[in-house]
Amino acid sequence: MLARKSIIPEEYVLARIAAENLRKPRVRDRLPKARFIAKSGACNLAHKNIREQGRFLQDIFTTLVDLKWRHTLVIFTMSFLCSWLLFAIMWWLVAFAHGDIYAYLEKSTVEKSGLESTVCVTNVRSFTSAFLFSIEVQVTIGFGGRMMTEECPLAITVLILQNIVGLIINAVMLGCIFMKTAQAHRRAETLIFSRHAVIAVRNGKLCFMFRVGDLRKSMIISASVRIQVVKKTTTPEGEVVPIHQVDIPVDNPIESNNIFLVAPLIICHVIDKRSPLYDISATDLVNQDLEVIVILEGVVETTGITTQARTSYIAEEIQWGHRFVSIVTEEEGVYSVDYSKFGNTVKVAAPRCSARELDEKPSILIQTLQKSELSHQNSLRKRNSMRRNNSMRRNNSIRRNNSSLIVPKVQFMTPEGNQNTSES
């Protein structure tokens, strides 16, 4: 350090460090916006400070179904082990109270054959044998080495009680496992939504659109779509509502409001006076703190269970002036769906104003379409001119190549003075 101080002055080092810090701009990372519904459909909500935890035990079956798989399997295993151990203790106490254990310990091997009719349970000599007998009773294995006799009414009561408890445990735990494997949200994994939503003109109106599809061949019966806008609002009285939900209608020509989800569909919402997006323009959309929640509900055809798929779109995921590309084609009499283009969009002409301004001044749409038509014609002219130029350049290059391949004529002089012309 002394050598460095003697070579480089301290004032120069401090000035250089200050200059480097000034050159590096300090940019804070923008915090991601908290969304109410994740793209996968999970609710982004944390429950804290719940004091009445006993309410979850009142609905024990739903609690078991909602647990994670590792917790459910641990409870499944421990319920059977605890019941076997509990009744093993009871069988050992019955044998101990009746004196069967001492009888087997005191009697010789020859005399043990006469004890079979005087003990409560044959061959129950220790806690291990009582545990094995408890397992045989509850799961009805019946190896034949241990069995009940008519000597002990208490043992018969314990046998009846264990059978009843075992049936209850089997029914609850097997039902829990079945419900976890057949949960409705498992079917929702194959219901997909487009990653982005779009706003474009359809039938002369600004529309909010997104695409939904089903990857399975088994259909969703009576499928319906609901759209809600969630945003933070403030009432005239000054009350702040952090999650204000507003339903917006879906443009569906079918009166029952159900969709036939046999192929991917584009769900459309017309932005009119009833829509919360009525006063939002393309410039205002970037700064809007809103979230559009999409809910698809229906009945699974194979199981008859009602399922629900959810997703959401924040302002950054809404593309203004775009339209979804077509992915359904007819090939050899069969409709084919190309899911690789499921979320692809193309840019189209759309006014940048809000739907309110578009209703007040319909000429904006006409001007936008005219500008789009002119730009389209200009682009076509540029393409045609570029093609002509390329073709002319190609023809010129071909002519140059052909001219270079022409064989020159060579003249030979003979002694007689005649000229012979030949091509080599």
CSV table of C-alpha atoms in Angstrom, one decimal:
chain,number,residue,atom,x,y,z
A,1,MET,CA,0.0,0.0,0.0
A,2,LEU,CA,2.9,2.4,0.8
A,3,ALA,CA,4.5,1.7,-2.6
A,4,ARG,CA,1.2,2.4,-4.4
A,5,LYS,CA,0.7,5.6,-2.5
A,6,SER,CA,4.1,6.8,-3.4
A,7,ILE,CA,3.6,6.0,-7.1
A,8,ILE,CA,-0.1,7.2,-7.6
A,9,PRO,CA,-1.2,10.2,-5.6
A,10,GLU,CA,-4.2,9.7,-3.4
A,11,GLU,CA,-6.0,12.7,-4.9
A,12,TYR,CA,-5.9,11.1,-8.4
A,13,VAL,CA,-7.3,7.8,-7.2
A,14,LEU,CA,-10.2,9.4,-5.4
A,15,ALA,CA,-11.0,11.6,-8.5
A,16,ARG,CA,-10.9,8.5,-10.8
A,17,ILE,CA,-13.3,6.5,-8.5
A,18,ALA,CA,-15.7,9.4,-8.4
A,19,ALA,CA,-15.6,9.8,-12.2
A,20,GLU,CA,-16.3,6.0,-12.7
A,21,ASN,CA,-19.3,6.2,-10.3
A,22,LEU,CA,-20.7,9.2,-12.3
A,23,ARG,CA,-20.4,7.3,-15.6
A,24,LYS,CA,-22.4,4.3,-14.4
A,25,PRO,CA,-26.0,5.3,-14.3
A,26,ARG,CA,-27.9,3.9,-11.4
A,27,VAL,CA,-31.0,2.2,-12.8
A,28,ARG,CA,-33.3,0.6,-10.4
A,29,ASP,CA,-35.1,-2.5,-11.7
A,30,ARG,CA,-38.8,-2.0,-12.1
A,31,LEU,CA,-40.7,-4.1,-9.7
A,32,PRO,CA,-43.0,-6.6,-11.5
A,33,LYS,CA,-46.7,-5.7,-11.1
A,34,ALA,CA,-48.5,-7.9,-8.7
A,35,ARG,CA,-51.2,-9.8,-10.6
A,36,PHE,CA,-54.3,-11.3,-9.0
A,37,ILE,CA,-54.3,-14.4,-11.3
A,38,ALA,CA,-51.1,-15.9,-12.6
A,39,LYS,CA,-50.7,-17.0,-16.2
A,40,SER,CA,-51.0,-20.6,-15.1
A,41,GLY,CA,-54.4,-19.8,-13.4
A,42,ALA,CA,-53.2,-20.0,-9.8
A,43,CYS,CA,-54.5,-17.3,-7.5
A,44,ASN,CA,-51.6,-15.0,-6.4
A,45,LEU,CA,-53.0,-14.5,-2.9
A,46,ALA,CA,-51.3,-15.1,0.5
A,47,HIS,CA,-53.5,-15.7,3.6
A,48,LYS,CA,-51.9,-14.3,6.8
A,49,ASN,CA,-52.8,-14.1,10.5
A,50,ILE,CA,-55.6,-16.7,10.4
A,51,ARG,CA,-56.5,-17.2,14.0
A,52,GLU,CA,-59.4,-19.7,13.7
A,53,GLN,CA,-57.3,-22.6,12.4
A,54,GLY,CA,-59.9,-25.1,13.8
A,55,ARG,CA,-62.2,-24.3,10.9
A,56,PHE,CA,-60.0,-26.4,8.6
A,57,LEU,CA,-60.5,-29.4,10.8
A,58,GLN,CA,-64.2,-29.2,10.6
A,59,ASP,CA,-64.0,-29.9,6.9
A,60,ILE,CA,-61.2,-32.6,7.2
A,61,PHE,CA,-61.9,-34.2,3.9
A,62,THR,CA,-61.4,-31.0,1.9
A,63,THR,CA,-58.3,-30.3,3.9
A,64,LEU,CA,-56.8,-33.7,3.0
A,65,VAL,CA,-57.6,-33.2,-0.6
A,66,ASP,CA,-56.0,-29.7,-0.7
A,67,LEU,CA,-52.8,-30.9,0.9
A,68,LYS,CA,-49.7,-31.6,-1.2
A,69,TRP,CA,-49.1,-35.2,-2.3
A,70,ARG,CA,-46.2,-35.8,0.1
A,71,HIS,CA,-48.3,-34.7,3.0
A,72,THR,CA,-51.2,-36.8,1.8
A,73,LEU,CA,-49.1,-39.9,1.4
A,74,VAL,CA,-47.6,-39.4,4.9
A,75,ILE,CA,-51.0,-39.2,6.5
A,76,PHE,CA,-52.2,-42.2,4.4
A,77,THR,CA,-49.3,-44.3,5.7
A,78,MET,CA,-49.5,-43.1,9.3
A,79,SER,CA,-53.3,-43.6,9.6
A,80,PHE,CA,-52.9,-47.3,8.9
A,81,LEU,CA,-49.8,-47.7,11.0
A,82,CYS,CA,-51.3,-46.0,14.0
A,83,SER,CA,-54.5,-48.0,13.7
A,84,TRP,CA,-52.5,-51.3,13.6
A,85,LEU,CA,-50.4,-50.3,16.5
A,86,LEU,CA,-53.5,-49.1,18.5
A,87,PHE,CA,-55.3,-52.4,18.1
A,88,ALA,CA,-52.1,-54.4,18.6
A,89,ILE,CA,-51.9,-52.9,22.1
A,90,MET,CA,-55.6,-53.7,22.6
A,91,TRP,CA,-55.0,-57.4,21.5
A,92,TRP,CA,-52.0,-57.6,23.7
A,93,LEU,CA,-53.9,-56.3,26.7
A,94,VAL,CA,-56.7,-58.7,26.1
A,95,ALA,CA,-54.3,-61.6,26.0
A,96,PHE,CA,-52.5,-60.3,29.1
A,97,ALA,CA,-55.7,-59.8,31.0
A,98,HIS,CA,-56.9,-63.3,30.1
A,99,GLY,CA,-53.6,-64.9,31.1
A,100,ASP,CA,-52.8,-66.2,27.6
A,101,ILE,CA,-49.2,-64.9,27.6
A,102,TYR,CA,-48.3,-66.5,30.9
A,103,ALA,CA,-50.0,-69.7,29.8
A,104,TYR,CA,-47.8,-70.0,26.7
A,105,LEU,CA,-44.7,-69.2,28.7
A,106,GLU,CA,-45.4,-71.7,31.5
A,107,LYS,CA,-46.7,-74.7,29.5
A,108,SER,CA,-44.4,-77.0,27.6
A,109,THR,CA,-44.5,-77.7,23.9
A,110,VAL,CA,-46.6,-80.9,24.4
A,111,GLU,CA,-49.1,-79.1,26.6
A,112,LYS,CA,-49.5,-76.1,24.3
A,113,SER,CA,-51.8,-78.0,22.0
A,114,GLY,CA,-54.4,-78.1,24.7
A,115,LEU,CA,-54.4,-74.3,25.1
A,116,GLU,CA,-55.9,-73.7,21.7
A,117,SER,CA,-59.4,-73.9,23.1
A,118,THR,CA,-58.8,-71.9,26.3
A,119,VAL,CA,-57.1,-68.7,25.0
A,120,CYS,CA,-58.8,-65.7,23.4
A,121,VAL,CA,-56.5,-65.6,20.4
A,122,THR,CA,-54.3,-68.5,19.5
A,123,ASN,CA,-50.5,-68.0,19.1
A,124,VAL,CA,-50.5,-64.5,20.6
A,125,ARG,CA,-47.4,-64.9,22.8
A,126,SER,CA,-45.9,-61.3,22.6
A,127,PHE,CA,-46.5,-57.8,21.3
A,128,THR,CA,-45.1,-58.7,17.9
A,129,SER,CA,-47.6,-61.5,17.4
A,130,ALA,CA,-50.4,-59.2,18.6
A,131,PHE,CA,-49.2,-56.6,16.0
A,132,LEU,CA,-49.2,-59.2,13.2
A,133,PHE,CA,-52.7,-60.4,14.3
A,134,SER,CA,-53.9,-56.8,14.2
A,135,ILE,CA,-52.7,-56.4,10.6
A,136,GLU,CA,-54.3,-59.7,9.6
A,137,VAL,CA,-57.7,-58.7,11.1
A,138,GLN,CA,-57.8,-55.2,9.5
A,139,VAL,CA,-56.6,-56.1,6.0
A,140,THR,CA,-58.3,-59.6,6.1
A,141,ILE,CA,-55.2,-61.5,5.2
A,142,GLY,CA,-55.9,-64.6,7.3
A,143,PHE,CA,-52.7,-66.7,7.3
A,144,GLY,CA,-54.3,-69.3,9.6
A,145,GLY,CA,-51.6,-69.3,12.4
A,146,ARG,CA,-53.6,-67.0,14.7
A,147,MET,CA,-57.4,-67.0,15.1
A,148,MET,CA,-60.2,-66.1,17.4
A,149,THR,CA,-61.9,-68.4,19.9
A,150,GLU,CA,-65.2,-68.3,21.8
A,151,GLU,CA,-63.6,-67.8,25.2
A,152,CYS,CA,-63.5,-64.0,25.3
A,153,PRO,CA,-66.5,-61.7,24.6
A,154,LEU,CA,-64.1,-58.7,25.0
A,155,ALA,CA,-62.0,-60.0,22.1
A,156,ILE,CA,-65.0,-60.4,19.9
A,157,THR,CA,-65.9,-56.7,20.7
A,158,VAL,CA,-62.4,-55.6,19.8
A,159,LEU,CA,-62.6,-57.6,16.5
A,160,ILE,CA,-65.9,-55.8,15.5
A,161,LEU,CA,-64.5,-52.4,16.5
A,162,GLN,CA,-61.3,-52.9,14.5
A,163,ASN,CA,-63.3,-53.9,11.4
A,164,ILE,CA,-65.4,-50.8,11.6
A,165,VAL,CA,-62.5,-48.5,12.1
A,166,GLY,CA,-60.6,-50.2,9.3
A,167,LEU,CA,-63.5,-49.7,6.9
A,168,ILE,CA,-63.8,-46.0,7.8
A,169,ILE,CA,-60.0,-45.4,7.3
A,170,ASN,CA,-60.1,-47.2,3.9
A,171,ALA,CA,-63.1,-45.2,2.7
A,172,VAL,CA,-61.7,-41.8,3.8
A,173,MET,CA,-58.1,-42.3,2.6
A,174,LEU,CA,-59.0,-44.1,-0.7
A,175,GLY,CA,-61.6,-41.4,-1.4
A,176,CYS,CA,-59.1,-38.7,-0.7
A,177,ILE,CA,-56.6,-40.4,-3.1
A,178,PHE,CA,-59.2,-40.7,-5.8
A,179,MET,CA,-60.3,-37.1,-5.5
A,180,LYS,CA,-56.7,-35.8,-5.7
A,181,THR,CA,-56.1,-37.8,-8.9
A,182,ALA,CA,-59.4,-36.8,-10.4
A,183,GLN,CA,-59.4,-33.1,-9.5
A,184,ALA,CA,-61.0,-30.7,-11.9
A,185,HIS,CA,-57.9,-28.5,-12.4
A,186,ARG,CA,-56.0,-31.5,-13.8
A,187,ARG,CA,-58.3,-31.3,-16.9
A,188,ALA,CA,-57.6,-27.6,-17.1
A,189,GLU,CA,-53.9,-28.3,-17.8
A,190,THR,CA,-54.8,-29.0,-21.4
A,191,LEU,CA,-57.0,-25.9,-21.8
A,192,ILE,CA,-54.7,-23.2,-23.2
A,193,PHE,CA,-54.9,-19.5,-23.7
A,194,SER,CA,-52.9,-17.2,-25.9
A,195,ARG,CA,-50.1,-15.5,-24.0
A,196,HIS,CA,-51.1,-12.1,-25.3
A,197,ALA,CA,-54.4,-10.4,-25.9
A,198,VAL,CA,-55.0,-8.0,-28.8
A,199,ILE,CA,-57.1,-4.9,-29.5
A,200,ALA,CA,-58.1,-4.4,-33.1
A,201,VAL,CA,-61.1,-3.4,-35.3
A,202,ARG,CA,-63.7,-6.0,-36.0
A,203,ASN,CA,-67.0,-5.1,-37.8
A,204,GLY,CA,-66.2,-1.4,-37.4
A,205,LYS,CA,-65.7,-1.6,-33.6
A,206,LEU,CA,-62.7,-1.8,-31.3
A,207,CYS,CA,-62.6,-5.3,-29.8
A,208,PHE,CA,-60.6,-6.9,-27.1
A,209,MET,CA,-59.7,-10.5,-28.3
A,210,PHE,CA,-57.8,-13.5,-27.1
A,211,ARG,CA,-57.6,-17.1,-28.2
A,212,VAL,CA,-58.5,-20.3,-26.3
A,213,GLY,CA,-58.1,-23.9,-27.2
A,214,ASP,CA,-58.3,-27.5,-26.0
A,215,LEU,CA,-55.5,-30.0,-26.6
A,216,ARG,CA,-57.6,-33.1,-25.9
A,217,LYS,CA,-60.0,-34.8,-28.3
A,218,SER,CA,-62.5,-35.3,-25.5
A,219,MET,CA,-64.6,-32.1,-25.4
A,220,ILE,CA,-65.7,-29.7,-22.7
A,221,ILE,CA,-69.5,-29.8,-22.6
A,222,SER,CA,-71.4,-26.5,-22.1
A,223,ALA,CA,-68.3,-24.4,-22.1
A,224,SER,CA,-68.7,-20.8,-21.2
A,225,VAL,CA,-66.3,-17.8,-20.9
A,226,ARG,CA,-66.4,-15.0,-18.4
A,227,ILE,CA,-64.2,-11.9,-18.4
A,228,GLN,CA,-63.6,-9.6,-15.5
A,229,VAL,CA,-61.5,-6.5,-15.2
A,230,VAL,CA,-59.7,-6.1,-11.8
A,231,LYS,CA,-58.2,-2.7,-10.9
A,232,LYS,CA,-57.6,-0.4,-8.0
A,233,THR,CA,-60.3,2.3,-7.7
A,234,THR,CA,-61.2,5.0,-5.4
A,235,THR,CA,-64.9,5.8,-4.5
A,236,PRO,CA,-66.2,9.5,-4.4
A,237,GLU,CA,-66.1,9.2,-0.6
A,238,GLY,CA,-62.4,8.5,-0.7
A,239,GLU,CA,-62.5,4.7,0.0
A,240,VAL,CA,-59.8,2.8,-1.8
A,241,VAL,CA,-60.9,-0.5,-3.2
A,242,PRO,CA,-57.7,-2.5,-4.0
A,243,ILE,CA,-59.5,-5.3,-6.0
A,244,HIS,CA,-62.5,-3.9,-7.8
A,245,GLN,CA,-64.1,-6.5,-10.1
A,246,VAL,CA,-66.1,-5.5,-13.1
A,247,ASP,CA,-67.8,-8.0,-15.4
A,248,ILE,CA,-67.6,-7.3,-19.1
A,249,PRO,CA,-69.8,-9.0,-21.7
A,250,VAL,CA,-68.6,-11.4,-24.3
A,251,ASP,CA,-69.6,-11.0,-28.0
A,252,ASN,CA,-71.3,-14.4,-28.6
A,253,PRO,CA,-74.0,-14.8,-31.3
A,254,ILE,CA,-75.4,-17.9,-29.5
A,255,GLU,CA,-78.2,-17.0,-27.1
A,256,SER,CA,-77.1,-19.6,-24.5
A,257,ASN,CA,-73.7,-17.9,-24.2
A,258,ASN,CA,-72.0,-21.3,-24.6
A,259,ILE,CA,-69.1,-22.1,-27.0
A,260,PHE,CA,-68.4,-25.2,-29.0
A,261,LEU,CA,-64.7,-25.7,-28.2
A,262,VAL,CA,-64.0,-28.3,-30.9
A,263,ALA,CA,-61.1,-26.1,-32.3
A,264,PRO,CA,-59.3,-23.0,-31.0
A,265,LEU,CA,-61.6,-20.0,-30.9
A,266,ILE,CA,-61.0,-16.3,-30.7
A,267,ILE,CA,-63.1,-14.8,-27.9
A,268,CYS,CA,-64.2,-11.2,-28.6
A,269,HIS,CA,-65.3,-8.4,-26.4
A,270,VAL,CA,-66.7,-5.3,-28.1
A,271,ILE,CA,-65.4,-2.2,-26.4
A,272,ASP,CA,-68.6,-0.2,-26.0
A,273,LYS,CA,-70.2,2.1,-23.4
A,274,ARG,CA,-70.6,-0.8,-21.0
A,275,SER,CA,-67.0,-1.8,-21.2
A,276,PRO,CA,-64.4,-0.5,-18.6
A,277,LEU,CA,-62.0,-0.2,-21.5
A,278,TYR,CA,-64.2,2.4,-23.2
A,279,ASP,CA,-62.1,5.5,-22.3
A,280,ILE,CA,-58.7,3.9,-22.7
A,281,SER,CA,-56.5,4.7,-25.7
A,282,ALA,CA,-53.3,3.0,-26.9
A,283,THR,CA,-51.2,5.6,-25.1
A,284,ASP,CA,-53.2,5.3,-21.9
A,285,LEU,CA,-53.0,1.5,-21.9
A,286,VAL,CA,-49.3,1.4,-21.1
A,287,ASN,CA,-49.9,3.4,-17.8
A,288,GLN,CA,-53.1,1.6,-16.8
A,289,ASP,CA,-53.0,-0.5,-13.6
A,290,LEU,CA,-55.6,-3.1,-14.6
A,291,GLU,CA,-55.8,-6.8,-15.1
A,292,VAL,CA,-58.2,-8.7,-17.4
A,293,ILE,CA,-59.2,-12.1,-15.9
A,294,VAL,CA,-60.5,-14.8,-18.2
A,295,ILE,CA,-62.4,-17.8,-16.8
A,296,LEU,CA,-63.4,-20.8,-18.9
A,297,GLU,CA,-65.9,-23.2,-17.3
A,298,GLY,CA,-67.4,-26.5,-18.5
A,299,VAL,CA,-68.2,-30.1,-17.8
A,300,VAL,CA,-65.6,-32.8,-18.7
A,301,GLU,CA,-67.1,-35.2,-21.2
A,302,THR,CA,-65.4,-38.3,-19.8
A,303,THR,CA,-65.8,-37.8,-16.0
A,304,GLY,CA,-68.8,-35.4,-15.8
A,305,ILE,CA,-66.8,-33.2,-13.4
A,306,THR,CA,-67.0,-29.4,-13.7
A,307,THR,CA,-63.7,-27.9,-14.5
A,308,GLN,CA,-62.4,-24.3,-14.6
A,309,ALA,CA,-59.4,-22.8,-16.4
A,310,ARG,CA,-58.2,-19.3,-15.6
A,311,THR,CA,-55.6,-16.8,-16.9
A,312,SER,CA,-55.1,-13.1,-16.9
A,313,TYR,CA,-53.7,-10.3,-19.0
A,314,ILE,CA,-52.1,-7.2,-17.7
A,315,ALA,CA,-51.5,-4.0,-19.6
A,316,GLU,CA,-48.1,-5.1,-20.9
A,317,GLU,CA,-49.6,-8.2,-22.4
A,318,ILE,CA,-52.3,-6.5,-24.5
A,319,GLN,CA,-51.1,-5.7,-28.0
A,320,TRP,CA,-52.9,-2.8,-29.6
A,321,GLY,CA,-53.3,-3.0,-33.4
A,322,HIS,CA,-52.7,-6.7,-33.7
A,323,ARG,CA,-54.7,-9.7,-34.9
A,324,PHE,CA,-54.3,-13.4,-34.5
A,325,VAL,CA,-53.2,-15.4,-37.5
A,326,SER,CA,-55.4,-18.2,-38.8
A,327,ILE,CA,-54.3,-21.7,-37.6
A,328,VAL,CA,-57.2,-23.9,-38.9
A,329,THR,CA,-56.8,-25.2,-42.5
A,330,GLU,CA,-58.6,-27.9,-44.5
A,331,GLU,CA,-56.4,-30.7,-45.7
A,332,GLU,CA,-57.9,-33.6,-47.7
A,333,GLY,CA,-61.3,-33.2,-46.2
A,334,VAL,CA,-60.0,-32.9,-42.6
A,335,TYR,CA,-59.6,-29.7,-40.6
A,336,SER,CA,-56.1,-29.3,-39.3
A,337,VAL,CA,-55.0,-27.1,-36.4
A,338,ASP,CA,-51.4,-25.8,-36.3
A,339,TYR,CA,-50.7,-25.2,-32.6
A,340,SER,CA,-47.2,-23.8,-33.3
A,341,LYS,CA,-49.0,-20.6,-34.4
A,342,PHE,CA,-51.5,-20.5,-31.6
A,343,GLY,CA,-50.3,-17.2,-30.1
A,344,ASN,CA,-48.9,-15.6,-33.3
A,345,THR,CA,-50.2,-12.2,-34.2
A,346,VAL,CA,-49.8,-9.8,-37.1
A,347,LYS,CA,-49.9,-6.0,-37.1
A,348,VAL,CA,-53.0,-4.5,-38.6
A,349,ALA,CA,-54.4,-1.0,-39.1
A,350,ALA,CA,-56.2,0.2,-36.0
A,351,PRO,CA,-56.9,3.7,-34.6
A,352,ARG,CA,-54.8,4.7,-31.6
A,353,CYS,CA,-57.7,6.6,-30.0
A,354,SER,CA,-60.1,5.2,-27.4
A,355,ALA,CA,-63.5,3.7,-28.3
A,356,ARG,CA,-65.3,6.8,-27.0
A,357,GLU,CA,-63.4,9.0,-29.4
A,358,LEU,CA,-64.0,6.6,-32.2
A,359,ASP,CA,-67.8,6.7,-31.6
A,360,GLU,CA,-67.8,10.5,-31.4
A,361,LYS,CA,-65.6,10.8,-34.6
A,362,PRO,CA,-66.3,7.9,-37.0
A,363,SER,CA,-64.1,9.6,-39.6
A,364,ILE,CA,-61.0,8.5,-37.6
A,365,LEU,CA,-61.6,4.9,-38.6
A,366,ILE,CA,-62.0,5.8,-42.3
A,367,GLN,CA,-58.8,7.9,-42.2
A,368,THR,CA,-56.9,5.1,-40.5
A,369,LEU,CA,-58.1,2.5,-43.1
A,370,GLN,CA,-57.2,4.9,-46.0
A,371,LYS,CA,-53.7,5.4,-44.6
A,372,SER,CA,-53.4,1.7,-44.2
A,373,GLU,CA,-54.5,1.1,-47.8
A,374,LEU,CA,-52.1,3.7,-49.1
A,375,SER,CA,-49.2,2.3,-47.1
A,376,HIS,CA,-50.1,-1.2,-48.4
A,377,GLN,CA,-50.1,0.0,-52.0
A,378,ASN,CA,-46.8,1.8,-51.5
A,379,SER,CA,-45.3,-1.4,-50.1
A,380,LEU,CA,-46.6,-3.4,-53.0
A,381,ARG,CA,-45.1,-0.9,-55.4
A,382,LYS,CA,-41.8,-1.1,-53.7
A,383,ARG,CA,-41.9,-4.8,-53.8
A,384,ASN,CA,-42.7,-4.9,-57.5
A,385,SER,CA,-40.0,-2.4,-58.3
A,386,MET,CA,-37.5,-4.4,-56.2
A,387,ARG,CA,-38.5,-7.6,-58.1
A,388,ARG,CA,-38.1,-5.8,-61.5
A,389,ASN,CA,-34.7,-4.6,-60.5
A,390,ASN,CA,-33.7,-8.0,-59.3
A,391,SER,CA,-34.9,-9.6,-62.5
A,392,MET,CA,-33.1,-7.0,-64.6
A,393,ARG,CA,-29.9,-7.6,-62.7
A,394,ARG,CA,-30.3,-11.3,-63.1
A,395,ASN,CA,-30.8,-11.0,-66.8
A,396,ASN,CA,-27.8,-8.7,-67.2
A,397,SER,CA,-25.6,-11.1,-65.3
A,398,ILE,CA,-26.9,-14.0,-67.5
A,399,ARG,CA,-26.1,-12.0,-70.7
A,400,ARG,CA,-22.6,-11.2,-69.4
A,401,ASN,CA,-22.0,-14.9,-68.7
A,402,ASN,CA,-23.2,-15.9,-72.2
A,403,SER,CA,-21.0,-13.3,-73.9
A,404,SER,CA,-18.0,-14.6,-72.1
A,405,LEU,CA,-18.7,-18.1,-73.4
A,406,ILE,CA,-18.7,-17.0,-77.1
A,407,VAL,CA,-15.8,-18.7,-79.0
A,408,PRO,CA,-13.6,-16.2,-81.0
A,409,LYS,CA,-12.8,-16.8,-84.7
A,410,VAL,CA,-9.2,-17.5,-85.7
A,411,GLN,CA,-7.8,-16.9,-89.2
A,412,PHE,CA,-4.9,-18.9,-90.7
A,413,MET,CA,-2.7,-17.7,-93.5
A,414,THR,CA,-1.6,-20.4,-96.1
A,415,PRO,CA,1.5,-20.1,-98.3
A,416,GLU,CA,-0.7,-19.5,-101.3
A,417,GLY,CA,-2.1,-16.5,-99.6
A,418,ASN,CA,-5.6,-18.0,-99.0
A,419,GLN,CA,-7.3,-17.3,-95.7
A,420,ASN,CA,-8.9,-20.2,-93.8
A,421,THR,CA,-11.2,-19.3,-91.0
A,422,SER,CA,-11.8,-21.8,-88.3
A,423,GLU,CA,-13.3,-21.9,-84.9
A,424,SER,CA,-11.4,-23.4,-82.1
